Amino acid sequence: GAGVSQSPSNKVTEKGKDVELRCDPISGHTALYWYRQSLGQGLEFLIYFQGNSAPDKSGLPSDRFSAERTGGSVSTLTIQRTQQEDSAVYLCASSLVAAGASTDTQYFGPGTRLTVL
Amino acid sequence: AQSVTQPDIHITVSEGASLELRCNYSYGATPYLFWYVQSPGQGLQLLLKYFSGDTLVQGIKGFEAEFKRSQSSFNLRKPSVHWSDAAEYFCAVGVSYGGSQGNLIFGKGTKLSVKP
């Protein structure tokens, strides 16, 4: 079956513009995660969706960042008024959290490389 | 606070030599531990994971890792490195939310170079 897909693979934007990054998780996976990978900070958690529960937004670096997940599947990460420090690779992951299971593996997409000029 | 430390930023080994990548974690409860590998321009691929049970975990591509609670370590090993193993390796701990796994906390990564 298909893995996690992300689009676009590369995005170049100008400072101050808004961008939207898309993630298609593995079909049937109920949990979805966004991470950011940058040279200075390594891999950082951004936000986590689990089923119909309220998302865990504790990793979002500022209120310019937001994410939604429609219909429990596709997710969009939006960055408003982009800054140069937002340049990074944005990774999406999904996992199947079965009822009664306490742990599961996160499968990662290839990422979107965002460059803010 | 939870954290993961990979003390070695860059390691170079000769092809055929053995490999050990170090990982130390800080976590209050029983940790869920992972090793991922990232090749240039690629996403993260899971090598192996530890949830419970046997502390020596076997993974893909001939890798193994040993969980040592007393040392708060989860070091990755391979007896004989191949040139294709050149990549960046990330250790991670899974945060638990009421018994279910939440997000991962990653170490900074160790870049592995392989000499012919």
mmCIF file of C-alpha atoms in Angstrom:
data_model
loop_
_atom_site.group_PDB
_atom_site.id
_atom_site.type_symbol
_atom_site.label_atom_id
_atom_site.label_comp_id
_atom_site.label_asym_id
_atom_site.label_seq_id
_atom_site.Cartn_x
_atom_site.Cartn_y
_atom_site.Cartn_z
ATOM 1 C CA GLY A 1 0.000 0.000 0.000
ATOM 2 C CA ALA A 2 0.939 3.634 -0.365
ATOM 3 C CA GLY A 3 2.999 5.317 2.307
ATOM 4 C CA VAL A 4 2.671 8.803 3.721
ATOM 5 C CA SER A 5 2.749 11.384 0.955
ATOM 6 C CA GLN A 6 3.461 15.090 1.196
ATOM 7 C CA SER A 7 3.095 17.951 -1.223
ATOM 8 C CA PRO A 8 4.721 19.955 -2.522
ATOM 9 C CA SER A 9 8.145 18.355 -2.245
ATOM 10 C CA ASN A 10 9.771 21.780 -2.472
ATOM 11 C CA LYS A 11 8.374 25.239 -1.811
ATOM 12 C CA VAL A 12 10.150 28.538 -2.259
ATOM 13 C CA THR A 13 8.366 31.605 -0.981
ATOM 14 C CA GLU A 14 9.047 35.201 -0.137
ATOM 15 C CA LYS A 15 9.195 36.497 3.382
ATOM 16 C CA GLY A 16 5.754 37.567 4.590
ATOM 17 C CA LYS A 17 3.776 35.214 2.338
ATOM 18 C CA ASP A 18 1.534 32.429 3.637
ATOM 19 C CA VAL A 19 2.196 28.790 2.728
ATOM 20 C CA GLU A 20 0.206 25.574 2.982
ATOM 21 C CA LEU A 21 1.811 22.163 3.223
ATOM 22 C CA ARG A 22 -0.213 19.004 2.691
ATOM 23 C CA CYS A 23 0.061 15.538 4.186
ATOM 24 C CA ASP A 24 -1.791 12.390 3.118
ATOM 25 C CA PRO A 25 -1.385 9.748 5.817
ATOM 26 C CA ILE A 26 -1.469 5.999 5.321
ATOM 27 C CA SER A 27 -5.062 4.908 4.835
ATOM 28 C CA GLY A 28 -6.658 3.869 8.127
ATOM 29 C CA HIS A 29 -4.059 5.521 10.344
ATOM 30 C CA THR A 30 -5.771 7.501 13.063
ATOM 31 C CA ALA A 31 -2.784 9.421 14.375
ATOM 32 C CA LEU A 32 -0.980 12.123 12.402
ATOM 33 C CA TYR A 33 2.083 14.140 13.395
ATOM 34 C CA TRP A 34 3.959 17.114 12.002
ATOM 35 C CA TYR A 35 7.658 17.633 12.658
ATOM 36 C CA ARG A 36 10.179 20.200 11.479
ATOM 37 C CA GLN A 37 13.786 19.408 10.620
ATOM 38 C CA SER A 38 16.258 22.279 10.473
ATOM 39 C CA LEU A 39 20.034 22.498 10.646
ATOM 40 C CA GLY A 40 20.172 24.323 13.912
ATOM 41 C CA GLN A 41 17.368 22.603 15.797
ATOM 42 C CA GLY A 42 17.311 19.037 14.507
ATOM 43 C CA LEU A 43 13.929 17.276 14.440
ATOM 44 C CA GLU A 44 11.231 19.080 16.410
ATOM 45 C CA PHE A 45 7.669 18.017 17.112
ATOM 46 C CA LEU A 46 5.030 20.520 15.995
ATOM 47 C CA ILE A 47 1.524 19.100 16.352
ATOM 48 C CA TYR A 48 -0.273 15.784 16.852
ATOM 49 C CA PHE A 49 -3.770 14.682 15.819
ATOM 50 C CA GLN A 50 -5.381 11.558 17.246
ATOM 51 C CA GLY A 51 -8.790 10.576 15.955
ATOM 52 C CA ASN A 52 -11.460 13.076 16.930
ATOM 53 C CA SER A 53 -9.596 14.348 19.968
ATOM 54 C CA ALA A 54 -8.397 17.910 20.235
ATOM 55 C CA PRO A 55 -4.927 18.160 18.696
ATOM 56 C CA ASP A 56 -1.815 18.545 20.804
ATOM 57 C CA LYS A 57 -0.398 21.867 19.625
ATOM 58 C CA SER A 58 2.300 22.115 22.244
ATOM 59 C CA GLY A 59 5.148 22.060 19.710
ATOM 60 C CA LEU A 60 3.973 24.896 17.470
ATOM 61 C CA PRO A 61 6.661 27.623 17.664
ATOM 62 C CA SER A 62 4.350 30.610 17.236
ATOM 63 C CA ASP A 63 0.769 31.569 16.457
ATOM 64 C CA ARG A 64 1.756 31.948 12.807
ATOM 65 C CA PHE A 65 1.654 28.153 12.629
ATOM 66 C CA SER A 66 -1.609 26.221 12.481
ATOM 67 C CA ALA A 67 -2.776 22.873 11.229
ATOM 68 C CA GLU A 68 -6.016 21.114 10.544
ATOM 69 C CA ARG A 69 -7.041 17.632 9.704
ATOM 70 C CA THR A 70 -10.176 17.204 7.643
ATOM 71 C CA GLY A 71 -12.295 14.086 7.868
ATOM 72 C CA GLY A 72 -9.710 12.361 10.003
ATOM 73 C CA SER A 73 -7.410 11.956 7.011
ATOM 74 C CA VAL A 74 -5.593 14.678 5.069
ATOM 75 C CA SER A 75 -3.836 17.363 7.056
ATOM 76 C CA THR A 76 -2.695 20.843 6.103
ATOM 77 C CA LEU A 77 -0.007 22.788 7.930
ATOM 78 C CA THR A 78 -0.288 26.525 7.363
ATOM 79 C CA ILE A 79 2.421 29.047 8.078
ATOM 80 C CA GLN A 80 1.326 32.672 7.926
ATOM 81 C CA ARG A 81 3.626 35.618 7.275
ATOM 82 C CA THR A 82 6.616 33.355 6.722
ATOM 83 C CA GLN A 83 9.997 34.322 8.123
ATOM 84 C CA GLN A 84 13.442 33.192 7.025
ATOM 85 C CA GLU A 85 13.818 31.128 10.197
ATOM 86 C CA ASP A 86 10.842 29.050 9.018
ATOM 87 C CA SER A 87 13.067 27.550 6.302
ATOM 88 C CA ALA A 88 13.277 23.841 7.063
ATOM 89 C CA VAL A 89 12.042 20.432 5.982
ATOM 90 C CA TYR A 90 8.551 19.744 7.280
ATOM 91 C CA LEU A 91 7.894 16.075 7.901
ATOM 92 C CA CYS A 92 4.572 14.370 8.394
ATOM 93 C CA ALA A 93 4.102 10.974 10.026
ATOM 94 C CA SER A 94 1.147 8.727 10.699
ATOM 95 C CA SER A 95 0.515 5.728 12.893
ATOM 96 C CA LEU A 96 -2.223 3.191 13.440
ATOM 97 C CA VAL A 97 -3.324 3.405 17.039
ATOM 98 C CA ALA A 98 -5.460 0.332 17.549
ATOM 99 C CA ALA A 99 -7.947 0.128 20.382
ATOM 100 C CA GLY A 100 -6.233 -1.097 23.510
ATOM 101 C CA ALA A 101 -2.761 -0.717 22.033
ATOM 102 C CA SER A 102 -0.384 1.476 23.904
ATOM 103 C CA THR A 103 2.258 1.938 21.300
ATOM 104 C CA ASP A 104 2.677 2.051 17.576
ATOM 105 C CA THR A 105 5.192 2.888 14.894
ATOM 106 C CA GLN A 106 5.223 6.253 13.164
ATOM 107 C CA TYR A 107 5.739 6.147 9.410
ATOM 108 C CA PHE A 108 7.244 9.249 7.869
ATOM 109 C CA GLY A 109 6.634 10.962 4.573
ATOM 110 C CA PRO A 110 9.447 12.338 2.390
ATOM 111 C CA GLY A 111 8.952 15.866 3.648
ATOM 112 C CA THR A 112 8.427 19.308 2.145
ATOM 113 C CA ARG A 113 11.516 21.500 1.884
ATOM 114 C CA LEU A 114 10.463 25.088 2.562
ATOM 115 C CA THR A 115 12.770 27.930 1.629
ATOM 116 C CA VAL A 116 11.839 31.458 2.662
ATOM 117 C CA LEU A 117 13.741 34.142 0.761
ATOM 118 C CA ALA B 1 11.736 17.051 30.738
ATOM 119 C CA GLN B 2 12.210 14.262 28.256
ATOM 120 C CA SER B 3 15.332 14.417 26.112
ATOM 121 C CA VAL B 4 17.544 12.295 23.907
ATOM 122 C CA THR B 5 21.280 12.721 23.573
ATOM 123 C CA GLN B 6 23.400 11.387 20.765
ATOM 124 C CA PRO B 7 26.916 12.371 21.797
ATOM 125 C CA ASP B 8 28.577 11.690 18.453
ATOM 126 C CA ILE B 9 27.760 14.162 15.684
ATOM 127 C CA HIS B 10 29.819 12.388 13.025
ATOM 128 C CA ILE B 11 31.426 8.952 12.927
ATOM 129 C CA THR B 12 33.592 7.433 10.202
ATOM 130 C CA VAL B 13 34.157 3.684 10.004
ATOM 131 C CA SER B 14 35.767 1.426 7.444
ATOM 132 C CA GLU B 15 33.594 -0.895 5.425
ATOM 133 C CA GLY B 16 33.409 -4.258 7.170
ATOM 134 C CA ALA B 17 34.183 -2.795 10.583
ATOM 135 C CA SER B 18 31.782 -2.957 13.488
ATOM 136 C CA LEU B 19 29.638 0.021 14.480
ATOM 137 C CA GLU B 20 28.132 1.329 17.672
ATOM 138 C CA LEU B 21 26.086 4.540 17.800
ATOM 139 C CA ARG B 22 25.350 5.883 21.240
ATOM 140 C CA CYS B 23 22.030 7.132 22.543
ATOM 141 C CA ASN B 24 21.091 8.253 26.040
ATOM 142 C CA TYR B 25 17.623 9.312 27.070
ATOM 143 C CA SER B 26 15.958 11.093 29.921
ATOM 144 C CA TYR B 27 12.389 10.025 30.584
ATOM 145 C CA GLY B 28 10.436 9.547 33.788
ATOM 146 C CA ALA B 29 8.479 6.431 32.886
ATOM 147 C CA THR B 30 9.165 3.303 30.862
ATOM 148 C CA PRO B 31 10.454 4.638 27.560
ATOM 149 C CA TYR B 32 9.403 3.654 24.082
ATOM 150 C CA LEU B 33 12.640 3.839 22.091
ATOM 151 C CA PHE B 34 13.329 3.987 18.388
ATOM 152 C CA TRP B 35 16.142 4.238 15.898
ATOM 153 C CA TYR B 36 15.466 5.809 12.515
ATOM 154 C CA VAL B 37 17.789 6.210 9.534
ATOM 155 C CA GLN B 38 17.709 9.027 7.001
ATOM 156 C CA SER B 39 19.586 8.794 3.719
ATOM 157 C CA PRO B 40 20.350 12.016 1.834
ATOM 158 C CA GLY B 41 17.171 13.525 0.451
ATOM 159 C CA GLN B 42 15.055 10.757 1.914
ATOM 160 C CA GLY B 43 12.508 10.523 4.677
ATOM 161 C CA LEU B 44 12.984 8.702 7.943
ATOM 162 C CA GLN B 45 12.957 4.916 7.924
ATOM 163 C CA LEU B 46 12.432 2.897 11.089
ATOM 164 C CA LEU B 47 15.324 0.558 11.875
ATOM 165 C CA LEU B 48 14.031 -0.909 15.122
ATOM 166 C CA LYS B 49 12.020 -0.167 18.227
ATOM 167 C CA TYR B 50 11.826 -1.154 21.877
ATOM 168 C CA PHE B 51 8.544 -1.179 23.747
ATOM 169 C CA SER B 52 8.986 -3.892 26.388
ATOM 170 C CA GLY B 53 10.324 -7.387 26.893
ATOM 171 C CA ASP B 54 13.679 -8.562 25.590
ATOM 172 C CA THR B 55 16.162 -5.734 25.944
ATOM 173 C CA LEU B 56 18.115 -6.769 22.832
ATOM 174 C CA VAL B 57 16.123 -5.743 19.809
ATOM 175 C CA GLN B 58 16.765 -6.859 16.250
ATOM 176 C CA GLY B 59 15.995 -4.559 13.360
ATOM 177 C CA ILE B 60 16.262 -4.342 9.617
ATOM 178 C CA LYS B 61 19.490 -4.268 7.622
ATOM 179 C CA GLY B 62 21.373 -6.264 10.263
ATOM 180 C CA PHE B 63 21.085 -3.646 13.007
ATOM 181 C CA GLU B 64 20.409 -4.348 16.653
ATOM 182 C CA ALA B 65 20.073 -2.221 19.769
ATOM 183 C CA GLU B 66 20.234 -2.937 23.467
ATOM 184 C CA PHE B 67 18.117 -1.176 26.073
ATOM 185 C CA LYS B 68 19.964 -0.663 29.350
ATOM 186 C CA ARG B 69 17.703 0.913 31.930
ATOM 187 C CA SER B 70 20.512 1.342 34.479
ATOM 188 C CA GLN B 71 22.490 3.437 32.002
ATOM 189 C CA SER B 72 19.487 5.108 30.327
ATOM 190 C CA SER B 73 20.956 3.998 27.031
ATOM 191 C CA PHE B 74 19.762 2.468 23.783
ATOM 192 C CA ASN B 75 22.870 2.019 21.652
ATOM 193 C CA LEU B 76 22.657 0.876 18.054
ATOM 194 C CA ARG B 77 25.081 -1.746 16.760
ATOM 195 C CA LYS B 78 26.009 -3.518 13.571
ATOM 196 C CA PRO B 79 28.753 -6.151 13.352
ATOM 197 C CA SER B 80 29.884 -5.328 9.809
ATOM 198 C CA VAL B 81 29.142 -2.020 8.110
ATOM 199 C CA HIS B 82 28.371 -1.767 4.397
ATOM 200 C CA TRP B 83 28.976 1.318 2.237
ATOM 201 C CA SER B 84 25.206 1.642 1.820
ATOM 202 C CA ASP B 85 24.864 2.241 5.570
ATOM 203 C CA ALA B 86 26.254 5.757 5.152
ATOM 204 C CA ALA B 87 23.406 7.977 6.337
ATOM 205 C CA GLU B 88 22.220 9.926 9.347
ATOM 206 C CA TYR B 89 20.871 8.005 12.308
ATOM 207 C CA PHE B 90 18.361 9.323 14.801
ATOM 208 C CA CYS B 91 17.466 7.939 18.189
ATOM 209 C CA ALA B 92 14.040 8.875 19.555
ATOM 210 C CA VAL B 93 11.864 8.368 22.616
ATOM 211 C CA GLY B 94 8.077 8.203 22.364
ATOM 212 C CA VAL B 95 6.094 10.399 24.718
ATOM 213 C CA SER B 96 3.241 8.573 26.392
ATOM 214 C CA TYR B 97 -0.234 10.068 26.695
ATOM 215 C CA GLY B 98 -2.271 8.074 29.177
ATOM 216 C CA GLY B 99 -0.861 4.812 27.910
ATOM 217 C CA SER B 100 -0.963 5.677 24.235
ATOM 218 C CA GLN B 101 2.013 6.862 22.273
ATOM 219 C CA GLY B 102 2.205 10.526 21.381
ATOM 220 C CA ASN B 103 4.926 12.397 19.602
ATOM 221 C CA LEU B 104 8.593 11.433 19.307
ATOM 222 C CA ILE B 105 11.472 13.357 20.820
ATOM 223 C CA PHE B 106 14.563 13.014 18.675
ATOM 224 C CA GLY B 107 18.251 13.261 19.317
ATOM 225 C CA LYS B 108 20.316 15.564 17.108
ATOM 226 C CA GLY B 109 21.440 12.649 14.970
ATOM 227 C CA THR B 110 24.739 10.962 14.159
ATOM 228 C CA LYS B 111 26.062 11.147 10.642
ATOM 229 C CA LEU B 112 27.803 7.949 9.575
ATOM 230 C CA SER B 113 30.448 7.958 6.860
ATOM 231 C CA VAL B 114 31.863 4.685 5.534
ATOM 232 C CA LYS B 115 35.415 4.447 4.162
ATOM 233 C CA PRO B 116 36.057 1.917 1.383
#
